[in-house]
């Protein structure tokens, strides 16, 4: 497997990512948002690149075995069932694929913003917690000591 | 081999315990040199300053040395352990990563044999340690509130408690409905500026370090004061072995500096503070004709009786947002309804509930410590949105009993980057601990449901949960059944002290660091007294 083999399957990868996390009314699909991250982690590890690239080949072959000319030509329902099949047959590939997809997707500023959080570094801004009274602990203290003397 | 200037006391390890001892001794005018295999952590290096901060939790800022694999880390063979040890190697040690949940042991924790007929009593008690708990609280800075009926009265906390926020209030209501104990956690995190340090800004992931020093890692608490009092700290200094003089007393250590050169540091006394895995590793690596099975190991107990605090994680899903991304990740409230032994429960000793905050965006997708990933595919969006910011995680932190078969020894093949044999950890969860965790899971479910959770899921034993490394050079009066005496001195080598988590005779059902540091300060006091 040559380095960059995953990038060569970029179009297929986008479709697969979009099947893992499809676009919805408010959220983009992972094909747009997680792609760069998945390509970047694969580019940093020859083992991962090879695992993902070979896995995509299996996805394509599984789609063809299901009677369509390729994953791209399958309906959304059929794509999902092909992926479920590959999830069972090639668990290591699928585990890595989903993990890095979720990392890239939920680490992305667009998605973080849609979740209602501020994207970007946590510091120096931190988070604001509204000031509140100290909690009422009278019920707990009313029982008296609950530790054993020793 | 280069020979460094002789010092009064050599401390090995600059973490929670080593820092406390170095400060205490230096302040008493004793010459202290400390060798630490890690470096200072530059506050600007923490991932919190980067937009992709969460991605670092499972790579270079992982708490697992086997994942992180930094040059200053050593590998740990944990293939025979159901729990993976976690630690950090730097000035501050594992307190760089810790969540700073800061409960003390209770009085009964020091009297386990007398009260419950299991394990062993400590040779010291809560009353002896109380002044050292208080001193340590002042040095670390504790947020909390006094009056907890689960403890003898405590001195005033340094700052008000960490805000409970919506999540904590929700969970407290659940405990209230059941009539169970709960209390705002004692946390070594400042809610107000204190002692030259800044207050917490509630960013969340303290487990990745604290970039502003609001969390009490010992690089920002004890070390600046220890250095100001004259202690000398050598970083990237990895100790290979402790050396003995002709009189059979410890006389220093051999270490590698950051360029890989070998040095010898001579000392009148040696204090080991390399943690519950690093300390037995170093002792077992320090063999000689006098100690063919490892230094101070005539009892054969060095490395044995490893205790971890097995954790079960129980997660409730609620119908409304809980703001769980705000506030220190590990600190909200503690529940100790099931802490003391009740034979009707089918196990001895007990556990605490540690209520943590919610999960960040990526952790929500992966299932966090419950590990049940949100399904992919067309169900994904709905399933994710049902969980995100709507979960409360209740950790059950169970008291492990010491078992000789649970141990640290040397791996026959694995070594660190200097070729020093690496540790191997063998650990099996005991039947007592299993029953305890199962009880805790059922009770946590009740509490979450009482708080309004509509769905509860759990992880029966968290593998990546070896935060607490304890018991591998235990304290005791009898040299046949313990490694150090009641003053922290090795029975076999009286000027070799051990002060880290290895000293713990039993481990209580709470996070240990407050107690580890109190014991370390107590041992340091003994060194000072004897010298006077
Ligand atoms: C992610 C995480 C969360 C935690 N959360 C909590 C919590 O909320 N509450 C709590 O009470 N505890 C918590 N802990 C545990 C707490 O950090 C430890 O109990 C505490 O730091 C142990 O102190 P110690 O002095 O025994 O060891 P450490 O703090 O681990 O220090 C040991 C030091 O020795 C050095 N060392 C080891 N071997 C050598 C050698 N050969 N040469 C030179 N130096 C050496 C190491 O580099 C290290 O710096 C947490 C730990 C982790 C990892
Ligand atoms: S939550 Fe507070 S203590 Fe924790 S890292 Fe953020 S600022 Fe530091």
PDB file of C-alpha atoms in Angstrom, chain A:
ATOM      1  CA  UNK A   1       0.000   0.000   0.000  1.00  0.00           C
ATOM      2  CA  UNK A   2       1.553   3.297  -1.029  1.00  0.00           C
ATOM      3  CA  UNK A   3       1.294   6.322   1.253  1.00  0.00           C
ATOM      4  CA  UNK A   4      -1.612   8.501   0.166  1.00  0.00           C
ATOM      5  CA  UNK A   5      -3.654   5.511  -0.933  1.00  0.00           C
ATOM      6  CA  UNK A   6      -6.494   6.691   1.279  1.00  0.00           C
ATOM      7  CA  UNK A   7      -6.460  10.123  -0.303  1.00  0.00           C
ATOM      8  CA  UNK A   8      -6.861   8.381  -3.652  1.00  0.00           C
ATOM      9  CA  UNK A   9     -10.118   6.904  -2.353  1.00  0.00           C
ATOM     10  CA  UNK A  10     -11.260  10.308  -1.162  1.00  0.00           C
ATOM     11  CA  UNK A  11     -14.619  10.269  -2.997  1.00  0.00           C
ATOM     12  CA  UNK A  12     -15.535   6.904  -1.588  1.00  0.00           C
ATOM     13  CA  UNK A  13     -14.346   7.972   1.869  1.00  0.00           C
ATOM     14  CA  UNK A  14     -16.625  11.035   1.762  1.00  0.00           C
ATOM     15  CA  UNK A  15     -19.632   8.850   0.977  1.00  0.00           C
ATOM     16  CA  UNK A  16     -18.761   6.411   3.743  1.00  0.00           C
ATOM     17  CA  UNK A  17     -18.301   9.203   6.276  1.00  0.00           C
ATOM     18  CA  UNK A  18     -21.627  10.699   5.242  1.00  0.00           C
ATOM     19  CA  UNK A  19     -23.250   7.342   5.893  1.00  0.00           C
ATOM     20  CA  UNK A  20     -21.732   7.155   9.345  1.00  0.00           C
ATOM     21  CA  UNK A  21     -22.889  10.627  10.337  1.00  0.00           C
ATOM     22  CA  UNK A  22     -25.423  11.796   7.749  1.00  0.00           C
ATOM     23  CA  UNK A  23     -26.255  15.457   7.317  1.00  0.00           C
ATOM     24  CA  UNK A  24     -29.430  16.619   9.060  1.00  0.00           C
ATOM     25  CA  UNK A  25     -31.413  19.846   9.090  1.00  0.00           C
ATOM     26  CA  UNK A  26     -28.978  21.539  11.457  1.00  0.00           C
ATOM     27  CA  UNK A  27     -25.802  19.501  11.219  1.00  0.00           C
ATOM     28  CA  UNK A  28     -23.492  18.872   8.256  1.00  0.00           C
ATOM     29  CA  UNK A  29     -22.520  15.318   7.339  1.00  0.00           C
ATOM     30  CA  UNK A  30     -19.178  13.841   8.357  1.00  0.00           C
ATOM     31  CA  UNK A  31     -18.098  13.694   4.708  1.00  0.00           C
ATOM     32  CA  UNK A  32     -17.617  17.453   4.799  1.00  0.00           C
ATOM     33  CA  UNK A  33     -16.565  17.923   8.373  1.00  0.00           C
ATOM     34  CA  UNK A  34     -14.509  14.889   9.410  1.00  0.00           C
ATOM     35  CA  UNK A  35     -12.722  14.191   6.141  1.00  0.00           C
ATOM     36  CA  UNK A  36      -9.645  16.322   6.756  1.00  0.00           C
ATOM     37  CA  UNK A  37      -9.110  14.841  10.205  1.00  0.00           C
ATOM     38  CA  UNK A  38      -9.407  11.254   8.981  1.00  0.00           C
ATOM     39  CA  UNK A  39      -6.973  11.922   6.138  1.00  0.00           C
ATOM     40  CA  UNK A  40      -4.570  13.674   8.500  1.00  0.00           C
ATOM     41  CA  UNK A  41      -4.441  10.887  11.107  1.00  0.00           C
ATOM     42  CA  UNK A  42      -4.044   8.327   8.334  1.00  0.00           C
ATOM     43  CA  UNK A  43      -1.226  10.334   6.756  1.00  0.00           C
ATOM     44  CA  UNK A  44       0.553  10.289  10.130  1.00  0.00           C
ATOM     45  CA  UNK A  45       0.441   6.491  10.477  1.00  0.00           C
ATOM     46  CA  UNK A  46       1.253   4.036   7.708  1.00  0.00           C
ATOM     47  CA  UNK A  47      -0.542   1.261   9.616  1.00  0.00           C
ATOM     48  CA  UNK A  48      -3.729   3.270   9.926  1.00  0.00           C
ATOM     49  CA  UNK A  49      -3.552   4.415   6.334  1.00  0.00           C
ATOM     50  CA  UNK A  50      -3.245   0.842   5.177  1.00  0.00           C
ATOM     51  CA  UNK A  51      -6.045  -0.367   7.467  1.00  0.00           C
ATOM     52  CA  UNK A  52      -8.475   2.315   6.312  1.00  0.00           C
ATOM     53  CA  UNK A  53      -7.543   2.069   2.678  1.00  0.00           C
ATOM     54  CA  UNK A  54      -7.924  -1.705   2.577  1.00  0.00           C
ATOM     55  CA  UNK A  55     -11.185  -1.379   4.481  1.00  0.00           C
ATOM     56  CA  UNK A  56     -12.588   0.976   1.880  1.00  0.00           C
ATOM     57  CA  UNK A  57     -11.678  -1.533  -0.792  1.00  0.00           C
ATOM     58  CA  UNK A  58     -13.709  -4.111   1.126  1.00  0.00           C
ATOM     59  CA  UNK A  59     -16.644  -1.667   1.310  1.00  0.00           C
ATOM     60  CA  UNK A  60     -16.541  -1.198  -2.448  1.00  0.00           C
ATOM     61  CA  UNK A  61     -16.368  -4.943  -3.064  1.00  0.00           C
ATOM     62  CA  UNK A  62     -19.224  -5.598  -0.643  1.00  0.00           C
ATOM     63  CA  UNK A  63     -21.377  -3.036  -2.464  1.00  0.00           C
ATOM     64  CA  UNK A  64     -20.685  -4.760  -5.789  1.00  0.00           C
ATOM     65  CA  UNK A  65     -21.447  -8.157  -4.306  1.00  0.00           C
ATOM     66  CA  UNK A  66     -24.828  -6.716  -3.340  1.00  0.00           C
ATOM     67  CA  UNK A  67     -25.652  -6.150  -6.979  1.00  0.00           C
ATOM     68  CA  UNK A  68     -24.842  -2.482  -7.609  1.00  0.00           C
ATOM     69  CA  UNK A  69     -21.932  -1.180  -9.638  1.00  0.00           C
ATOM     70  CA  UNK A  70     -20.351   0.444  -6.594  1.00  0.00           C
ATOM     71  CA  UNK A  71     -20.961   2.034  -3.176  1.00  0.00           C
ATOM     72  CA  UNK A  72     -21.626   5.394  -4.865  1.00  0.00           C
ATOM     73  CA  UNK A  73     -24.455   3.926  -6.854  1.00  0.00           C
ATOM     74  CA  UNK A  74     -26.177   2.304  -3.849  1.00  0.00           C
ATOM     75  CA  UNK A  75     -29.195   3.905  -2.176  1.00  0.00           C
ATOM     76  CA  UNK A  76     -28.744   5.341   1.356  1.00  0.00           C
ATOM     77  CA  UNK A  77     -30.461   2.237   2.783  1.00  0.00           C
ATOM     78  CA  UNK A  78     -28.204  -0.088   0.840  1.00  0.00           C
ATOM     79  CA  UNK A  79     -25.104   1.874   1.834  1.00  0.00           C
ATOM     80  CA  UNK A  80     -25.978   1.470   5.461  1.00  0.00           C
ATOM     81  CA  UNK A  81     -26.556  -2.249   5.118  1.00  0.00           C
ATOM     82  CA  UNK A  82     -23.256  -2.686   3.252  1.00  0.00           C
ATOM     83  CA  UNK A  83     -21.470  -0.874   6.048  1.00  0.00           C
ATOM     84  CA  UNK A  84     -23.154  -3.018   8.691  1.00  0.00           C
ATOM     85  CA  UNK A  85     -21.960  -6.076   6.833  1.00  0.00           C
ATOM     86  CA  UNK A  86     -18.383  -4.754   6.750  1.00  0.00           C
ATOM     87  CA  UNK A  87     -18.627  -3.742  10.415  1.00  0.00           C
ATOM     88  CA  UNK A  88     -19.207  -7.406  11.222  1.00  0.00           C
ATOM     89  CA  UNK A  89     -16.612  -8.838   8.843  1.00  0.00           C
ATOM     90  CA  UNK A  90     -13.812  -6.273   9.386  1.00  0.00           C
ATOM     91  CA  UNK A  91     -14.249  -5.097  12.943  1.00  0.00           C
ATOM     92  CA  UNK A  92     -10.773  -3.547  13.378  1.00  0.00           C
ATOM     93  CA  UNK A  93     -11.148  -1.385  10.294  1.00  0.00           C
ATOM     94  CA  UNK A  94     -14.601  -0.286  11.284  1.00  0.00           C
ATOM     95  CA  UNK A  95     -13.660   0.475  14.852  1.00  0.00           C
ATOM     96  CA  UNK A  96     -10.818   2.730  13.696  1.00  0.00           C
ATOM     97  CA  UNK A  97     -12.968   4.360  11.041  1.00  0.00           C
ATOM     98  CA  UNK A  98     -15.803   5.252  13.411  1.00  0.00           C
ATOM     99  CA  UNK A  99     -13.465   6.425  16.136  1.00  0.00           C
ATOM    100  CA  UNK A 100     -11.552   8.815  13.893  1.00  0.00           C
ATOM    101  CA  UNK A 101     -14.749   9.977  12.211  1.00  0.00           C
ATOM    102  CA  UNK A 102     -16.300  10.899  15.558  1.00  0.00           C
ATOM    103  CA  UNK A 103     -13.044  12.549  16.672  1.00  0.00           C
ATOM    104  CA  UNK A 104     -12.905  14.671  13.529  1.00  0.00           C
ATOM    105  CA  UNK A 105     -16.605  15.439  13.521  1.00  0.00           C
ATOM    106  CA  UNK A 106     -17.132  16.362  17.166  1.00  0.00           C
ATOM    107  CA  UNK A 107     -13.811  18.177  17.338  1.00  0.00           C
ATOM    108  CA  UNK A 108     -14.750  20.463  14.460  1.00  0.00           C
ATOM    109  CA  UNK A 109     -15.654  24.086  15.157  1.00  0.00           C
ATOM    110  CA  UNK A 110     -18.806  23.964  13.021  1.00  0.00           C
ATOM    111  CA  UNK A 111     -20.225  21.012  14.945  1.00  0.00           C
ATOM    112  CA  UNK A 112     -19.138  22.308  18.339  1.00  0.00           C
ATOM    113  CA  UNK A 113     -20.966  25.558  17.543  1.00  0.00           C
ATOM    114  CA  UNK A 114     -24.108  23.687  16.500  1.00  0.00           C
ATOM    115  CA  UNK A 115     -23.983  21.876  19.836  1.00  0.00           C
ATOM    116  CA  UNK A 116     -24.319  25.255  21.481  1.00  0.00           C
ATOM    117  CA  UNK A 117     -20.745  25.533  22.774  1.00  0.00           C
ATOM    118  CA  UNK A 118     -18.057  28.066  21.973  1.00  0.00           C
ATOM    119  CA  UNK A 119     -15.547  26.507  19.598  1.00  0.00           C
ATOM    120  CA  UNK A 120     -11.849  27.180  19.949  1.00  0.00           C
ATOM    121  CA  UNK A 121      -9.494  27.021  22.916  1.00  0.00           C
ATOM    122  CA  UNK A 122     -10.965  26.704  26.419  1.00  0.00           C
ATOM    123  CA  UNK A 123      -8.497  29.186  27.803  1.00  0.00           C
ATOM    124  CA  UNK A 124      -8.413  31.923  28.696  1.00  0.00           C
ATOM    125  CA  UNK A 125     -12.193  32.186  28.438  1.00  0.00           C
ATOM    126  CA  UNK A 126     -13.307  29.177  30.557  1.00  0.00           C
ATOM    127  CA  UNK A 127     -17.028  28.792  31.248  1.00  0.00           C
ATOM    128  CA  UNK A 128     -19.364  30.949  33.204  1.00  0.00           C
ATOM    129  CA  UNK A 129     -21.385  29.344  35.989  1.00  0.00           C
ATOM    130  CA  UNK A 130     -24.180  31.466  37.401  1.00  0.00           C
ATOM    131  CA  UNK A 131     -23.640  32.340  41.048  1.00  0.00           C
ATOM    132  CA  UNK A 132     -25.956  30.351  43.293  1.00  0.00           C
ATOM    133  CA  UNK A 133     -26.642  30.042  46.993  1.00  0.00           C
ATOM    134  CA  UNK A 134     -24.821  27.311  48.827  1.00  0.00           C
ATOM    135  CA  UNK A 135     -26.867  24.130  48.700  1.00  0.00           C
ATOM    136  CA  UNK A 136     -29.238  23.282  51.520  1.00  0.00           C
ATOM    137  CA  UNK A 137     -27.468  20.585  53.490  1.00  0.00           C
ATOM    138  CA  UNK A 138     -29.760  20.580  56.525  1.00  0.00           C
ATOM    139  CA  UNK A 139     -31.318  17.204  55.733  1.00  0.00           C
ATOM    140  CA  UNK A 140     -27.859  15.619  55.460  1.00  0.00           C
ATOM    141  CA  UNK A 141     -26.489  17.181  58.634  1.00  0.00           C
ATOM    142  CA  UNK A 142     -29.659  16.442  60.635  1.00  0.00           C
ATOM    143  CA  UNK A 143     -28.690  12.757  60.788  1.00  0.00           C
ATOM    144  CA  UNK A 144     -25.581  13.521  62.828  1.00  0.00           C
ATOM    145  CA  UNK A 145     -22.246  11.750  62.342  1.00  0.00           C
ATOM    146  CA  UNK A 146     -22.336   8.703  60.070  1.00  0.00           C
ATOM    147  CA  UNK A 147     -18.678   7.707  60.414  1.00  0.00           C
ATOM    148  CA  UNK A 148     -17.473   5.037  62.792  1.00  0.00           C
ATOM    149  CA  UNK A 149     -15.298   6.136  65.679  1.00  0.00           C
ATOM    150  CA  UNK A 150     -12.036   4.235  65.619  1.00  0.00           C
TER     151      UNK A 150
END
